[in-house]
């Protein structure tokens, strides 16, 4: 038998936590001295303590842990609870990875401050182009808001285009505009170049993007959630050259292999 202090040390928890588990009936001591009130635990109880901590670390409440340990939750229900928790953890990991990528992009932008871009910036005219597109609203123009909106849009767009028998004839083209309301929200257009005209049965839009007389263009290599340094290099080049931007840059996908690190995207920012 172990005192509460010894049992806490072997279980790598605090004595305070064990007292709380005792108070709520989650893990009772093997024996409690009726005179001193001292709690004593058996080594075999470490197994139950381990289960409690494992379930708690998975995000279950103590009430849920108690119901699981007491057999009030069926195997099927437990499987569903664990699957849901796994999905929540995976989503949190993906969000953390995306935020880390954005922090790294901001750091690269800071490191490049005061330096002119080493990438080639070219001023050129952009011809008119026809695209099939879907649209949705993002909370802001930040990568953390654009990415989660535009990726599902493109997945759905390609599914619908294929189902309609329309064949893309050129690259994907994403473009942006301020959403109505003036609260910083952005209307995201996910498009792909096509030659088809509008049809009544299409569940996507066919849009003719106008030609751009003068656009400052730069090539970004890598995932679009790390586009910040390239985009800000383009902005510095525009300002240093005495040019004036006329709106959001189009993003033309030149290469989109499975490895996002090998993506090649041209930013086309219209000039006044």
CSV table of C-alpha atoms in Angstrom, one decimal:
chain,number,residue,atom,x,y,z
A,1,UNK,CA,0.0,0.0,0.0
A,2,UNK,CA,1.2,3.5,-0.8
A,3,UNK,CA,0.4,6.8,1.0
A,4,UNK,CA,-1.2,9.4,-1.2
A,5,UNK,CA,2.1,11.1,-1.6
A,6,UNK,CA,3.9,8.0,-2.7
A,7,UNK,CA,1.1,7.0,-5.1
A,8,UNK,CA,1.1,10.4,-6.6
A,9,UNK,CA,4.8,10.3,-7.2
A,10,UNK,CA,4.6,6.9,-8.8
A,11,UNK,CA,1.7,8.0,-11.0
A,12,UNK,CA,3.3,11.3,-11.9
A,13,UNK,CA,0.3,13.3,-10.7
A,14,UNK,CA,-0.3,15.6,-7.8
A,15,UNK,CA,-1.7,14.6,-4.4
A,16,UNK,CA,-4.2,17.4,-4.9
A,17,UNK,CA,-5.5,15.8,-8.1
A,18,UNK,CA,-5.9,12.5,-6.3
A,19,UNK,CA,-7.9,14.1,-3.5
A,20,UNK,CA,-10.2,15.6,-6.2
A,21,UNK,CA,-10.6,12.3,-7.9
A,22,UNK,CA,-11.6,10.8,-4.6
A,23,UNK,CA,-14.0,13.6,-3.9
A,24,UNK,CA,-15.9,13.0,-7.2
A,25,UNK,CA,-15.8,9.2,-6.9
A,26,UNK,CA,-13.5,8.8,-9.9
A,27,UNK,CA,-10.6,7.0,-8.1
A,28,UNK,CA,-11.2,6.0,-4.5
A,29,UNK,CA,-8.3,5.0,-2.3
A,30,UNK,CA,-8.0,1.3,-1.6
A,31,UNK,CA,-8.3,2.2,2.1
A,32,UNK,CA,-8.9,5.3,4.2
A,33,UNK,CA,-7.8,5.3,7.8
A,34,UNK,CA,-11.0,6.0,9.8
A,35,UNK,CA,-9.2,7.9,12.5
A,36,UNK,CA,-6.6,9.9,10.7
A,37,UNK,CA,-8.3,10.2,7.3
A,38,UNK,CA,-5.1,9.2,5.5
A,39,UNK,CA,-5.6,7.7,2.1
A,40,UNK,CA,-3.8,4.5,1.0
A,41,UNK,CA,-3.6,3.2,-2.6
A,42,UNK,CA,-2.7,-0.2,-4.0
A,43,UNK,CA,-0.1,-0.5,-6.9
A,44,UNK,CA,-2.9,-2.1,-9.0
A,45,UNK,CA,-4.7,1.2,-9.0
A,46,UNK,CA,-2.0,2.7,-11.1
A,47,UNK,CA,-3.6,1.0,-14.1
A,48,UNK,CA,-6.9,2.9,-13.5
A,49,UNK,CA,-5.0,6.1,-12.9
A,50,UNK,CA,-3.2,5.7,-16.2
A,51,UNK,CA,-6.6,5.2,-18.0
A,52,UNK,CA,-8.0,8.3,-16.4
A,53,UNK,CA,-5.0,10.5,-17.4
A,54,UNK,CA,-5.0,9.1,-20.9
A,55,UNK,CA,-8.7,9.8,-21.5
A,56,UNK,CA,-8.3,13.2,-19.9
A,57,UNK,CA,-5.4,14.1,-22.2
A,58,UNK,CA,-7.6,13.1,-25.1
A,59,UNK,CA,-9.9,15.9,-24.1
A,60,UNK,CA,-12.7,14.1,-22.3
A,61,UNK,CA,-14.3,15.7,-19.3
A,62,UNK,CA,-14.0,14.0,-15.9
A,63,UNK,CA,-17.6,13.2,-16.1
A,64,UNK,CA,-17.1,11.5,-19.5
A,65,UNK,CA,-14.1,9.7,-18.1
A,66,UNK,CA,-16.1,8.4,-15.2
A,67,UNK,CA,-18.9,7.2,-17.5
A,68,UNK,CA,-16.4,5.4,-19.7
A,69,UNK,CA,-14.6,3.7,-16.8
A,70,UNK,CA,-17.9,2.6,-15.2
A,71,UNK,CA,-19.0,1.1,-18.5
A,72,UNK,CA,-21.9,3.5,-19.1
A,73,UNK,CA,-20.5,4.2,-22.6
A,74,UNK,CA,-20.9,1.4,-25.1
A,75,UNK,CA,-17.9,0.3,-27.3
A,76,UNK,CA,-19.6,1.9,-30.3
A,77,UNK,CA,-20.2,5.2,-28.5
A,78,UNK,CA,-16.6,5.2,-27.2
A,79,UNK,CA,-15.3,4.5,-30.8
A,80,UNK,CA,-17.3,7.5,-32.0
A,81,UNK,CA,-16.0,9.7,-29.2
A,82,UNK,CA,-12.5,8.8,-29.9
A,83,UNK,CA,-12.9,9.3,-33.7
A,84,UNK,CA,-14.4,12.8,-33.0
A,85,UNK,CA,-11.5,13.7,-30.7
A,86,UNK,CA,-9.0,12.4,-33.3
A,87,UNK,CA,-10.6,14.6,-35.9
A,88,UNK,CA,-10.5,17.6,-33.6
A,89,UNK,CA,-6.8,17.0,-32.8
A,90,UNK,CA,-5.9,16.6,-36.5
A,91,UNK,CA,-7.7,19.9,-37.3
A,92,UNK,CA,-5.9,21.6,-34.5
A,93,UNK,CA,-2.5,20.3,-35.7
A,94,UNK,CA,-3.3,21.4,-39.3
A,95,UNK,CA,-4.3,24.9,-38.0
A,96,UNK,CA,-1.1,25.1,-35.9
A,97,UNK,CA,1.0,24.1,-38.9
A,98,UNK,CA,-0.7,26.7,-41.1
A,99,UNK,CA,-0.1,29.4,-38.4
A,100,UNK,CA,3.5,28.3,-38.2
A,101,UNK,CA,3.9,28.6,-41.9
A,102,UNK,CA,2.3,32.1,-41.8
A,103,UNK,CA,4.7,33.2,-39.0
A,104,UNK,CA,7.7,31.9,-41.0
A,105,UNK,CA,6.4,33.9,-44.0
A,106,UNK,CA,6.1,37.0,-41.9
A,107,UNK,CA,9.6,36.5,-40.6
A,108,UNK,CA,11.0,36.2,-44.1
A,109,UNK,CA,9.2,39.4,-45.0
A,110,UNK,CA,10.8,41.1,-42.0
A,111,UNK,CA,14.2,39.7,-43.0
A,112,UNK,CA,13.9,41.1,-46.5
A,113,UNK,CA,12.9,44.6,-45.4
A,114,UNK,CA,15.1,47.2,-47.0
A,115,UNK,CA,16.1,45.0,-49.8
A,116,UNK,CA,14.9,45.1,-53.4
A,117,UNK,CA,13.5,41.8,-54.6
A,118,UNK,CA,15.9,39.4,-56.2
A,119,UNK,CA,13.1,37.8,-58.2
A,120,UNK,CA,12.4,39.3,-61.7
A,121,UNK,CA,9.5,41.7,-61.8
A,122,UNK,CA,8.1,42.1,-65.3
A,123,UNK,CA,5.5,44.7,-66.5
A,124,UNK,CA,3.4,43.2,-69.2
A,125,UNK,CA,-0.1,43.2,-70.6
A,126,UNK,CA,-2.5,40.4,-69.7
A,127,UNK,CA,-5.0,39.2,-72.3
A,128,UNK,CA,-8.7,38.6,-71.6
A,129,UNK,CA,-9.4,35.1,-70.5
A,130,UNK,CA,-12.5,33.0,-69.9
A,131,UNK,CA,-12.8,31.0,-66.7
A,132,UNK,CA,-15.2,28.6,-65.0
A,133,UNK,CA,-15.4,29.7,-61.4
A,134,UNK,CA,-16.9,29.4,-57.9
A,135,UNK,CA,-16.9,32.1,-55.3
A,136,UNK,CA,-17.1,32.4,-51.5
A,137,UNK,CA,-16.3,35.0,-48.9
A,138,UNK,CA,-13.2,35.0,-46.7
A,139,UNK,CA,-13.0,37.0,-43.4
A,140,UNK,CA,-9.9,38.9,-44.6
A,141,UNK,CA,-7.2,38.9,-47.2
A,142,UNK,CA,-4.8,37.2,-44.8
A,143,UNK,CA,-3.4,33.8,-45.8
A,144,UNK,CA,-5.0,32.3,-42.7
A,145,UNK,CA,-8.5,33.2,-44.0
A,146,UNK,CA,-7.9,32.8,-47.8
A,147,UNK,CA,-6.4,29.3,-47.6
A,148,UNK,CA,-9.3,27.5,-45.8
A,149,UNK,CA,-11.7,29.1,-48.3
A,150,UNK,CA,-10.0,28.8,-51.6
A,151,UNK,CA,-8.7,25.2,-51.3
A,152,UNK,CA,-12.2,23.6,-50.9
A,153,UNK,CA,-13.5,26.0,-53.6
A,154,UNK,CA,-11.0,24.5,-56.1
A,155,UNK,CA,-11.7,20.9,-55.1
A,156,UNK,CA,-15.4,21.5,-55.7
A,157,UNK,CA,-14.9,23.5,-58.9
A,158,UNK,CA,-12.8,20.7,-60.5
A,159,UNK,CA,-15.4,18.1,-59.4
A,160,UNK,CA,-18.2,20.2,-61.0
A,161,UNK,CA,-16.3,21.0,-64.2
A,162,UNK,CA,-15.5,17.4,-64.7
A,163,UNK,CA,-19.1,16.3,-64.1
A,164,UNK,CA,-20.3,18.8,-66.6
A,165,UNK,CA,-17.8,17.5,-69.3
A,166,UNK,CA,-15.9,20.8,-69.5
A,167,UNK,CA,-12.2,20.5,-70.1
A,168,UNK,CA,-9.8,23.1,-68.6
A,169,UNK,CA,-7.8,24.7,-71.4
A,170,UNK,CA,-5.3,26.6,-69.2
A,171,UNK,CA,-4.2,27.4,-65.7
A,172,UNK,CA,-6.1,28.1,-62.6
A,173,UNK,CA,-6.7,31.8,-61.9
A,174,UNK,CA,-7.6,33.1,-58.5
A,175,UNK,CA,-8.7,36.7,-58.1
A,176,UNK,CA,-10.2,38.8,-55.3
A,177,UNK,CA,-12.4,41.8,-54.6
A,178,UNK,CA,-13.7,43.5,-51.5
A,179,UNK,CA,-16.9,41.9,-50.3
A,180,UNK,CA,-20.0,44.2,-49.9
A,181,UNK,CA,-20.2,45.6,-46.4
A,182,UNK,CA,-16.8,47.2,-46.0
A,183,UNK,CA,-15.8,45.0,-43.0
A,184,UNK,CA,-12.6,43.8,-44.6
A,185,UNK,CA,-14.2,40.6,-45.9
A,186,UNK,CA,-13.0,39.4,-49.3
A,187,UNK,CA,-14.9,37.8,-52.2
A,188,UNK,CA,-12.7,34.9,-53.3
A,189,UNK,CA,-13.0,33.8,-57.0
A,190,UNK,CA,-11.5,30.3,-57.7
A,191,UNK,CA,-11.3,29.9,-61.5
A,192,UNK,CA,-9.8,27.7,-64.1
A,193,UNK,CA,-9.3,28.6,-67.8
A,194,UNK,CA,-11.9,27.1,-70.2
A,195,UNK,CA,-13.2,27.5,-73.7
A,196,UNK,CA,-16.8,26.6,-73.0
A,197,UNK,CA,-19.6,29.1,-73.0
A,198,UNK,CA,-22.3,29.4,-70.3
A,199,UNK,CA,-24.9,26.6,-70.2
A,200,UNK,CA,-28.2,26.5,-68.3
A,201,UNK,CA,-27.2,23.2,-66.5
A,202,UNK,CA,-23.9,24.4,-65.2
A,203,UNK,CA,-23.6,24.6,-61.4
A,204,UNK,CA,-20.7,27.0,-61.7
A,205,UNK,CA,-20.2,30.4,-63.4
A,206,UNK,CA,-18.5,31.1,-66.7
A,207,UNK,CA,-16.8,34.5,-66.5
A,208,UNK,CA,-14.8,36.5,-69.0
A,209,UNK,CA,-12.0,38.3,-67.2
A,210,UNK,CA,-11.0,41.5,-68.9
A,211,UNK,CA,-7.6,42.2,-70.3
A,212,UNK,CA,-5.2,44.1,-68.1
A,213,UNK,CA,-3.2,46.8,-70.0
A,214,UNK,CA,-0.3,46.9,-67.6
A,215,UNK,CA,0.4,44.5,-64.8
A,216,UNK,CA,3.5,44.1,-62.6
A,217,UNK,CA,4.2,40.3,-62.4
A,218,UNK,CA,6.4,38.2,-60.2
A,219,UNK,CA,6.8,34.4,-59.8
A,220,UNK,CA,6.2,32.8,-56.4
A,221,UNK,CA,7.6,29.3,-55.8
A,222,UNK,CA,6.2,27.3,-53.0
A,223,UNK,CA,2.8,27.0,-51.2
A,224,UNK,CA,0.5,30.0,-51.3
A,225,UNK,CA,0.2,30.2,-47.5
A,226,UNK,CA,3.9,31.3,-47.7
A,227,UNK,CA,3.3,33.9,-50.5
A,228,UNK,CA,3.7,37.0,-48.2
A,229,UNK,CA,7.4,37.7,-48.9
A,230,UNK,CA,6.9,37.4,-52.6
A,231,UNK,CA,3.8,39.6,-52.6
A,232,UNK,CA,5.5,42.3,-50.4
A,233,UNK,CA,8.6,42.2,-52.6
A,234,UNK,CA,6.3,43.0,-55.5
A,235,UNK,CA,4.7,45.8,-53.5
A,236,UNK,CA,8.2,47.3,-52.8
A,237,UNK,CA,9.2,47.1,-56.4
A,238,UNK,CA,6.0,48.9,-57.5
A,239,UNK,CA,6.5,51.6,-55.0
A,240,UNK,CA,10.2,52.1,-55.8
A,241,UNK,CA,9.4,52.4,-59.5
A,242,UNK,CA,6.9,55.1,-58.9
A,243,UNK,CA,4.0,52.9,-60.1
A,244,UNK,CA,0.5,52.7,-58.6
A,245,UNK,CA,-1.4,49.5,-57.9
A,246,UNK,CA,-4.9,49.3,-59.4
A,247,UNK,CA,-6.3,46.5,-57.2
A,248,UNK,CA,-5.7,42.9,-56.0
A,249,UNK,CA,-3.2,40.7,-57.8
A,250,UNK,CA,-4.5,37.7,-59.8
A,251,UNK,CA,-2.8,34.4,-58.9
A,252,UNK,CA,-2.1,32.3,-61.9
A,253,UNK,CA,-1.2,28.6,-61.1
A,254,UNK,CA,1.7,27.7,-63.5
A,255,UNK,CA,2.6,24.4,-61.8
A,256,UNK,CA,0.6,22.6,-59.1
A,257,UNK,CA,2.1,19.2,-58.4
A,258,UNK,CA,1.1,17.2,-55.3
A,259,UNK,CA,4.1,18.6,-53.4
A,260,UNK,CA,3.0,22.1,-52.5
A,261,UNK,CA,6.6,23.1,-52.0
A,262,UNK,CA,7.0,22.8,-55.8
A,263,UNK,CA,4.1,25.0,-56.7
A,264,UNK,CA,4.8,27.8,-59.2
A,265,UNK,CA,2.4,30.8,-59.2
A,266,UNK,CA,2.6,34.1,-61.0
A,267,UNK,CA,1.2,37.1,-59.2
A,268,UNK,CA,-0.2,39.7,-61.6
A,269,UNK,CA,-0.9,43.0,-60.0
A,270,UNK,CA,-2.7,45.6,-62.2
A,271,UNK,CA,-1.2,49.1,-62.5
A,272,UNK,CA,-2.8,52.4,-63.0
